[in-house]
Coordinates of C-alpha atoms in Angstrom, one line a residue:
M1 CA 138.3 107.5 88.6
G2 CA 140.4 109.5 91.1
R3 CA 141.2 106.4 93.0
H4 CA 145.0 106.7 93.1
E5 CA 148.0 108.9 92.8
W6 CA 149.0 109.6 89.3
N7 CA 152.0 111.9 89.1
S8 CA 155.6 111.0 88.9
G9 CA 156.8 113.5 91.5
A10 CA 158.6 115.0 88.4
R11 CA 162.3 114.9 88.3
R12 CA 164.0 114.2 91.6
W13 CA 167.0 116.1 90.5
R14 CA 167.5 119.7 89.5
L15 CA 170.6 121.6 88.5
T16 CA 171.7 124.0 91.3
A17 CA 170.8 127.6 90.4
L18 CA 173.8 129.2 88.7
L19 CA 174.8 132.6 90.1
G20 CA 176.6 135.5 88.5
V21 CA 177.0 136.6 84.9
G22 CA 179.7 134.0 84.0
A23 CA 177.6 131.2 85.4
A24 CA 174.5 132.4 83.5
A25 CA 176.6 132.4 80.2
I26 CA 177.6 128.8 80.9
A27 CA 174.0 127.9 81.5
L28 CA 173.0 129.5 78.2
L29 CA 175.7 127.6 76.4
L30 CA 174.6 124.3 78.0
T31 CA 171.0 125.0 77.0
L32 CA 172.0 125.6 73.4
L33 CA 174.2 122.5 73.3
N34 CA 171.3 120.4 74.7
T35 CA 168.6 121.6 72.4
L36 CA 167.8 120.0 69.2
P37 CA 167.5 122.1 66.0
G38 CA 164.0 122.8 64.9
D39 CA 162.7 123.5 68.4
G40 CA 162.9 119.8 69.3
G41 CA 163.3 120.7 72.9
S42 CA 166.1 120.2 75.5
T43 CA 167.8 116.8 75.4
A44 CA 169.6 117.3 78.8
G45 CA 169.8 114.0 80.7
T46 CA 168.7 111.9 77.7
T47 CA 170.4 109.3 75.6
P48 CA 169.8 108.0 72.0
D49 CA 170.5 104.4 73.0
G50 CA 167.3 103.7 74.9
D51 CA 167.1 100.1 73.7
K52 CA 170.6 99.3 75.1
V53 CA 170.1 96.4 77.6
H54 CA 170.1 97.9 81.1
G55 CA 172.1 96.3 83.9
T56 CA 172.2 92.6 84.4
P57 CA 168.9 90.9 83.4
L58 CA 167.8 88.0 85.5
R59 CA 166.6 84.7 84.1
P60 CA 162.7 85.2 84.1
T61 CA 161.1 83.4 87.0
E62 CA 157.7 83.2 85.2
T63 CA 157.4 83.0 81.5
G64 CA 153.8 81.9 81.1
P65 CA 150.7 84.2 81.1
N66 CA 150.1 83.9 84.8
V67 CA 152.2 85.8 87.4
G68 CA 150.2 85.5 90.6
W69 CA 149.3 88.1 93.3
G70 CA 151.5 91.1 93.9
F71 CA 151.5 94.9 93.9
T72 CA 152.0 98.0 91.8
H73 CA 154.7 100.5 92.5
T74 CA 153.2 104.0 92.8
Q75 CA 154.7 107.5 93.3
F76 CA 156.5 106.4 96.4
S77 CA 158.0 103.0 96.9
A78 CA 160.9 101.1 98.4
D79 CA 163.3 101.7 95.6
E80 CA 164.3 104.9 97.3
G81 CA 164.9 106.0 100.9
S82 CA 167.0 105.0 103.9
A83 CA 169.4 102.2 103.0
A84 CA 168.3 100.3 106.1
A85 CA 164.6 100.7 105.2
V86 CA 165.1 99.8 101.6
S87 CA 167.1 96.7 102.5
R88 CA 164.4 95.7 105.0
V89 CA 161.8 95.6 102.2
E90 CA 164.1 94.0 99.7
K91 CA 164.7 91.1 102.1
R92 CA 161.0 90.6 102.8
L93 CA 160.1 90.7 99.1
D94 CA 163.0 88.4 98.2
A95 CA 161.5 85.8 100.5
G96 CA 157.9 86.5 99.3
G97 CA 158.4 86.5 95.6
L98 CA 155.5 88.9 94.9
P99 CA 155.3 90.1 91.3
Q100 CA 155.8 93.9 90.9
N101 CA 154.1 96.1 88.3
Q102 CA 155.5 99.5 87.2
H103 CA 154.2 102.1 84.7
I104 CA 156.6 103.6 82.1
M105 CA 155.6 107.2 82.8
G106 CA 154.0 108.5 86.0
W107 CA 153.5 106.7 89.3
G108 CA 157.2 107.0 90.1
A109 CA 158.6 107.0 86.6
D110 CA 159.8 110.0 84.6
N111 CA 159.1 110.9 81.0
P112 CA 160.8 108.0 79.1
E113 CA 161.2 109.8 75.8
P114 CA 161.0 113.5 76.3
V115 CA 162.2 114.1 72.7
K116 CA 161.6 111.7 69.9
G117 CA 164.5 109.3 69.8
R118 CA 166.0 110.6 73.0
Y119 CA 165.4 108.6 76.2
D120 CA 165.5 109.0 79.9
F121 CA 165.0 105.7 81.8
E122 CA 166.8 106.6 85.0
A123 CA 163.7 106.2 87.2
L124 CA 162.4 103.2 85.4
D125 CA 165.8 101.6 85.6
R126 CA 165.7 102.0 89.3
R127 CA 162.3 100.3 89.6
I128 CA 163.4 97.4 87.4
D129 CA 166.6 97.1 89.5
F130 CA 164.5 96.9 92.6
A131 CA 162.4 94.1 91.2
R132 CA 165.6 92.3 90.2
A133 CA 167.1 92.8 93.6
T134 CA 164.1 91.0 95.1
T135 CA 164.1 88.3 92.5
S136 CA 160.4 89.2 91.8
T137 CA 158.6 88.8 88.5
P138 CA 158.5 92.3 86.9
V139 CA 155.5 93.5 85.0
V140 CA 155.4 96.7 83.0
T141 CA 152.3 98.7 82.2
L142 CA 152.7 100.7 79.0
C143 CA 151.3 104.0 80.1
C144 CA 151.5 106.9 79.8
A145 CA 152.7 108.8 76.7
P146 CA 155.4 111.5 76.3
D147 CA 154.0 115.0 75.7
W148 CA 155.1 115.2 72.1
M149 CA 152.9 112.2 71.3
K150 CA 149.8 114.0 72.5
G151 CA 150.0 117.6 71.4
G152 CA 152.4 118.8 74.1
K153 CA 155.8 120.2 74.0
S154 CA 159.0 118.2 73.3
G155 CA 161.9 118.6 75.7
A156 CA 163.4 117.2 78.8
D157 CA 162.3 120.2 80.7
S158 CA 158.8 120.5 79.2
T159 CA 156.9 117.6 80.6
D160 CA 153.4 118.6 81.9
W161 CA 152.8 116.5 85.0
S162 CA 149.2 117.7 85.5
Q163 CA 146.7 114.9 85.9
A164 CA 144.8 116.1 82.7
A165 CA 148.0 116.0 80.7
L166 CA 149.2 112.6 82.0
E167 CA 145.9 111.0 81.4
T168 CA 145.8 112.1 77.7
A169 CA 146.1 109.3 75.1
P170 CA 148.6 109.6 72.2
D171 CA 147.2 111.3 69.1
P172 CA 146.4 108.6 66.4
E173 CA 149.2 109.8 64.3
H174 CA 151.6 108.9 67.1
Y175 CA 150.2 105.4 67.9
A176 CA 153.1 103.9 65.9
D177 CA 155.6 106.1 67.9
F178 CA 154.1 104.7 71.2
A179 CA 154.4 101.2 69.9
A180 CA 158.0 101.9 69.0
L181 CA 158.6 103.1 72.6
A182 CA 157.0 99.9 73.9
A183 CA 159.5 97.9 71.8
T184 CA 162.4 100.0 73.1
V185 CA 161.3 99.2 76.7
A186 CA 161.1 95.5 75.9
R187 CA 164.6 95.5 74.4
R188 CA 166.0 97.4 77.3
Y189 CA 164.7 95.0 79.9
P190 CA 164.7 91.5 78.2
D191 CA 163.9 89.9 81.5
V192 CA 160.5 91.7 81.6
R193 CA 158.2 89.1 80.0
H194 CA 154.8 90.6 80.8
F195 CA 153.4 93.8 79.4
I196 CA 150.0 95.5 80.0
V197 CA 148.9 97.9 77.3
W198 CA 147.8 101.3 78.7
N199 CA 145.8 102.1 81.8
E200 CA 142.1 102.4 82.3
F201 CA 141.4 103.7 78.8
K202 CA 142.8 107.0 79.9
G203 CA 142.2 109.6 77.3
F204 CA 140.0 107.3 75.2
W205 CA 136.6 108.8 76.2
N206 CA 134.5 109.9 73.2
D207 CA 132.6 113.0 74.4
A208 CA 130.6 113.4 71.2
D209 CA 129.1 109.9 71.4
G210 CA 129.1 109.5 75.2
R211 CA 131.0 106.3 75.1
W212 CA 134.5 104.9 75.1
D213 CA 136.7 105.3 72.0
Y214 CA 137.3 101.5 71.9
E215 CA 138.2 101.7 68.2
G216 CA 141.1 104.1 69.0
Y217 CA 142.3 102.0 72.0
T218 CA 142.2 98.8 70.0
E219 CA 144.2 100.3 67.2
L220 CA 146.8 101.4 69.7
Y221 CA 146.7 98.0 71.4
N222 CA 147.2 96.1 68.2
L223 CA 150.2 98.2 67.1
V224 CA 151.8 97.7 70.5
Y225 CA 151.0 94.0 70.6
K226 CA 152.7 93.4 67.2
A227 CA 155.7 95.6 68.1
L228 CA 156.3 93.6 71.3
K229 CA 155.9 90.2 69.5
K230 CA 158.4 91.4 66.9
V231 CA 160.9 92.0 69.6
D232 CA 160.3 88.5 71.0
P233 CA 157.3 86.3 70.2
D234 CA 157.5 84.8 73.7
I235 CA 156.7 88.2 75.4
M236 CA 153.3 88.0 77.1
V237 CA 150.9 90.9 76.3
G238 CA 147.5 91.8 77.7
G239 CA 144.7 94.4 77.8
P240 CA 142.4 96.2 77.8
Y241 CA 142.7 97.3 81.5
L242 CA 139.1 98.6 81.5
V243 CA 137.5 99.9 84.7
M244 CA 134.5 97.7 85.3
D245 CA 132.4 100.6 86.7
S246 CA 129.1 99.6 88.2
V247 CA 126.0 101.7 88.9
D248 CA 122.7 101.4 90.8
P249 CA 120.5 98.9 88.8
R250 CA 117.8 101.5 88.7
Q251 CA 119.9 103.6 86.3
K252 CA 118.3 102.0 83.3
D253 CA 120.1 104.1 80.8
L254 CA 123.5 102.8 82.0
A255 CA 122.9 99.6 83.8
S256 CA 123.8 96.4 82.0
T257 CA 121.3 93.6 82.1
E258 CA 124.0 91.0 81.6
V259 CA 126.3 91.6 84.6
K260 CA 124.3 92.6 87.7
G261 CA 123.6 91.6 91.3
A262 CA 122.8 92.9 94.7
W263 CA 126.0 94.9 94.3
G264 CA 124.7 96.9 91.3
A265 CA 125.1 96.5 87.5
V266 CA 128.1 97.1 85.4
D267 CA 127.9 100.1 83.1
R268 CA 126.9 98.7 79.7
R269 CA 129.3 101.1 77.9
V270 CA 132.2 99.3 79.6
L271 CA 131.0 95.9 78.3
D272 CA 130.5 97.3 74.8
A273 CA 134.2 98.5 74.9
F274 CA 135.4 95.2 76.1
D275 CA 133.5 93.2 73.5
Y276 CA 134.9 95.4 70.7
W277 CA 138.5 94.9 71.9
N278 CA 138.0 91.2 72.4
E279 CA 136.6 90.8 68.8
H280 CA 139.1 93.0 67.1
K281 CA 142.3 92.5 69.1
A282 CA 145.4 91.2 67.2
G283 CA 146.0 88.7 70.0
A284 CA 146.4 88.5 73.8
D285 CA 148.1 86.2 76.2
F286 CA 146.0 87.3 79.2
V287 CA 143.1 89.7 79.8
V288 CA 143.2 92.6 82.2
V289 CA 140.5 94.4 84.1
D290 CA 140.3 96.8 87.0
G291 CA 137.5 98.0 89.3
S292 CA 136.0 98.5 92.7
S293 CA 133.4 96.6 94.6
Y294 CA 131.4 99.8 95.2
T295 CA 129.4 101.7 92.6
R296 CA 130.4 104.9 90.8
D297 CA 128.5 106.8 93.5
D298 CA 130.7 105.0 96.2
D299 CA 127.7 102.9 97.4
L300 CA 128.6 99.5 98.9
L301 CA 125.6 97.4 98.0
P302 CA 124.2 95.8 100.1
D303 CA 127.2 96.1 102.4
E304 CA 131.0 96.1 102.1
F305 CA 131.4 92.3 102.1
A306 CA 128.5 91.4 99.8
A307 CA 129.6 94.1 97.4
T308 CA 132.8 92.0 96.7
D309 CA 130.5 89.5 94.8
K310 CA 130.9 91.9 91.9
F311 CA 134.4 90.7 91.4
T312 CA 133.1 87.1 90.9
A313 CA 130.4 88.2 88.5
V314 CA 132.7 90.3 86.4
G315 CA 135.3 87.6 86.3
A316 CA 132.8 85.0 85.2
W317 CA 131.5 87.3 82.4
V318 CA 135.0 88.1 81.2
R319 CA 136.1 84.5 81.3
G320 CA 132.9 83.5 79.3
R321 CA 134.0 86.0 76.6
T322 CA 137.7 85.2 76.4
G323 CA 137.7 81.4 76.9
K324 CA 141.0 80.2 78.3
L325 CA 142.8 83.5 78.6
P326 CA 144.1 84.0 82.2
L327 CA 142.3 86.9 84.0
W328 CA 144.3 89.6 85.8
W329 CA 143.0 92.4 88.0
A330 CA 145.4 95.2 87.5
E331 CA 143.8 97.2 90.4
Y332 CA 141.0 96.3 92.8
Y333 CA 139.3 98.5 95.5
V334 CA 136.9 97.7 98.3
E335 CA 137.0 100.9 100.4
P336 CA 135.6 104.2 98.9
A337 CA 138.0 107.2 99.1
D338 CA 137.2 110.5 100.6
G339 CA 137.4 113.9 98.9
D340 CA 141.2 113.8 99.1
D341 CA 141.4 110.3 97.6
D342 CA 142.4 108.9 101.0
R343 CA 141.1 105.6 102.4
D344 CA 141.6 105.8 106.1
G345 CA 138.1 105.7 107.5
W346 CA 138.2 102.0 108.4
T347 CA 140.1 100.2 111.1
E348 CA 142.9 98.1 109.7
N349 CA 141.2 94.9 110.8
R350 CA 138.1 95.8 108.9
R351 CA 140.2 96.8 105.9
V352 CA 142.1 93.5 105.8
A353 CA 139.0 91.5 106.2
V354 CA 137.2 93.2 103.3
Q355 CA 140.3 93.0 101.2
A356 CA 140.5 89.3 101.9
A357 CA 136.9 88.8 100.9
G358 CA 137.7 90.7 97.7
L359 CA 140.6 88.4 96.9
I360 CA 138.4 85.4 97.5
A361 CA 135.7 86.8 95.2
M362 CA 138.3 87.4 92.4
V363 CA 139.6 83.9 92.6
K364 CA 136.1 82.5 92.5
G365 CA 135.5 84.5 89.4
G366 CA 138.5 82.8 87.7
A367 CA 141.2 85.4 88.3
T368 CA 144.8 84.1 88.5
S369 CA 146.7 87.3 89.1
G370 CA 146.2 90.7 90.7
F371 CA 148.1 93.7 91.8
Y372 CA 147.5 95.6 95.0
W373 CA 147.8 99.4 94.7
N374 CA 149.4 101.4 97.5
P375 CA 152.7 100.0 98.8
E376 CA 153.7 103.1 100.8
K377 CA 153.3 106.8 101.4
E378 CA 156.0 109.4 101.2
N379 CA 156.4 109.9 104.9
G380 CA 154.6 110.0 108.3
P381 CA 153.7 107.5 110.9
D382 CA 150.2 106.6 109.5
C383 CA 149.8 104.7 106.3
A384 CA 146.3 103.2 106.1
G385 CA 146.3 100.2 103.8
C386 CA 150.0 100.4 102.9
L387 CA 152.1 97.2 102.6
W388 CA 155.0 98.6 104.7
T389 CA 155.9 101.8 106.5
P390 CA 157.5 104.7 104.6
T391 CA 161.1 104.1 103.7
D392 CA 162.2 107.7 104.2
T393 CA 163.7 106.9 107.7
G394 CA 166.0 104.2 108.9
D395 CA 163.2 102.7 111.0
G396 CA 160.9 102.4 107.9
G397 CA 160.0 99.6 105.6
R398 CA 158.4 97.6 108.3
E399 CA 155.6 95.1 107.5
L400 CA 152.0 96.2 107.8
P401 CA 148.9 94.0 108.0
M402 CA 148.0 94.3 104.3
Y403 CA 151.4 92.9 103.3
G404 CA 150.8 89.9 105.4
L405 CA 147.5 89.3 103.6
V406 CA 148.8 89.8 100.1
S407 CA 151.9 87.8 100.5
R408 CA 150.2 84.9 102.2
F409 CA 147.4 84.9 99.8
G410 CA 149.9 84.8 96.9
H411 CA 151.7 81.7 98.5
A412 CA 148.4 79.9 99.3
F413 CA 146.6 80.5 96.0
P414 CA 149.1 80.7 93.2
P415 CA 148.0 80.3 89.6
G416 CA 146.8 76.8 88.8
T417 CA 145.8 76.0 92.4
A418 CA 142.9 73.6 92.6
L419 CA 140.2 74.9 94.8
Q420 CA 138.2 72.6 97.1
D421 CA 134.7 72.9 98.6
V422 CA 134.7 73.2 102.4
P423 CA 131.8 72.4 104.6
V424 CA 130.5 75.4 106.7
A425 CA 127.8 75.0 109.3
A426 CA 124.5 76.3 107.9
D427 CA 124.1 78.8 110.7
D428 CA 127.6 80.2 110.0
R429 CA 127.4 80.6 106.2
A430 CA 126.1 84.1 106.2
D431 CA 128.9 85.3 108.6
V432 CA 132.0 84.0 106.9
R433 CA 133.8 83.9 103.6
V434 CA 135.9 80.8 102.8
L435 CA 138.4 79.7 100.2
A436 CA 140.3 76.4 100.3
T437 CA 142.8 74.2 98.7
A438 CA 143.9 70.7 99.6
G439 CA 146.3 72.2 102.2
T440 CA 144.9 75.6 103.3
V441 CA 141.6 77.2 104.3
L442 CA 141.2 80.9 104.4
V443 CA 138.3 82.1 106.7
V444 CA 137.0 85.7 107.0
N445 CA 134.7 86.9 109.7
T446 CA 132.5 89.5 108.1
L447 CA 131.0 90.8 111.3
D448 CA 132.2 93.5 113.7
R449 CA 131.8 91.2 116.6
A450 CA 133.2 87.9 117.8
I451 CA 131.6 84.7 116.5
S452 CA 131.9 81.0 116.8
A453 CA 132.1 79.3 113.4
Q454 CA 132.3 75.7 112.3
V455 CA 134.4 75.3 109.1
D456 CA 135.9 72.2 107.6
G457 CA 134.6 70.1 110.5
R458 CA 136.2 72.3 113.2
R459 CA 134.5 74.8 115.4
F460 CA 136.5 77.8 116.7
D461 CA 136.1 81.3 117.9
M462 CA 136.9 84.3 115.7
K463 CA 137.4 87.9 116.7
A464 CA 135.6 90.8 115.0
Y465 CA 136.8 91.0 111.3
E466 CA 139.3 88.2 111.9
V467 CA 141.1 86.6 109.0
R468 CA 142.0 83.0 109.9
W469 CA 144.3 80.6 108.1
L470 CA 143.8 76.9 108.7
T471 CA 146.1 74.0 107.7
R472 CA 144.4 70.9 106.5

């Protein structure tokens, strides 16, 4: 969908160029020694013992199917950078306890198995170590696949980091190899108890039939599910991580008649894919979706706040299909991106307010867990929507408004929280969004102007796009 960064930044290390004839000969010798016979590719920097337990696993803080509200590490995150900046983020996260999601390849992680049976977990180890250092619940998304599993070259120096290559699914004859890789990851990090299978059906589009290849994805999912349960039956596994795309309801050829509203209608092909997976899955401990409040054409219908009602409608539909399975939003978006995939057209107050409305809508749709995408940028003073400032300098890693929202929301509305109805004055209902428990009320002003609102028996003034927390 072009909503987020996808590459790994490739390797962050490179051998210094060797100079002179003698050095060139040494380099050739090293290449020969690190290349498997039969054109298996370079094994430099890899190890055969990928399933050896890494570091010191922590006792899992959450072993059930719910983890709460957190974020996903992307290409740049606080596992690297200035020691002072990294420490600043670690201390904040240690106090906040936000769950952290990380992919096994791409989005900050290198190719985990560049040659069959030879592993490179250096980058993934660092991300898991960061989660451990902050005593957060780690979640691993099992995507993407090494090149040799999808028709590419084998070798530590042969990874194709183009978007097209990264978003290619494993060939069917390598589904079992991918499941074996998933099991290797599970054995390496025994304190990771939650795994999401694949990402957004990447590579599973059936061009010939103009629909998702849900049979192929489900076959892969089932092999991974069984492999993980064989490692430990208590591991929590979920899918299908489908993008709940919506279209204008007037697009009769695509618009679902089941899930629709003023915000649009979900693409019926997505619902068909979900139904197939749900009927044919080997099992699931939680169900995962992803999506934006705006349509595929970037339309916010009828406006940015009302469009978030889509999250509630999708959640209700999914929960109706899956019964008691907890619902996770692996990604959620409320602000359309520009041509460069940037989201910096809104003020931060407006962004936080619409994000808060989206979180409210997800919870009202039955969601118990979700992951915010976009913790930080590589560098620079501006970081629209980031959780903290870039950690590349000693002054970095400082809290930004979105972190305050995500962390406080996670504390106020953890899984299992009982929601309560809150009285809102009739004249104010159209202007505010509200979510409440026995002890907390979250109120969002949806207008770009100051208002006076009466909520939970109290009248108070609110600034434009203000997010207000009340204690009951």
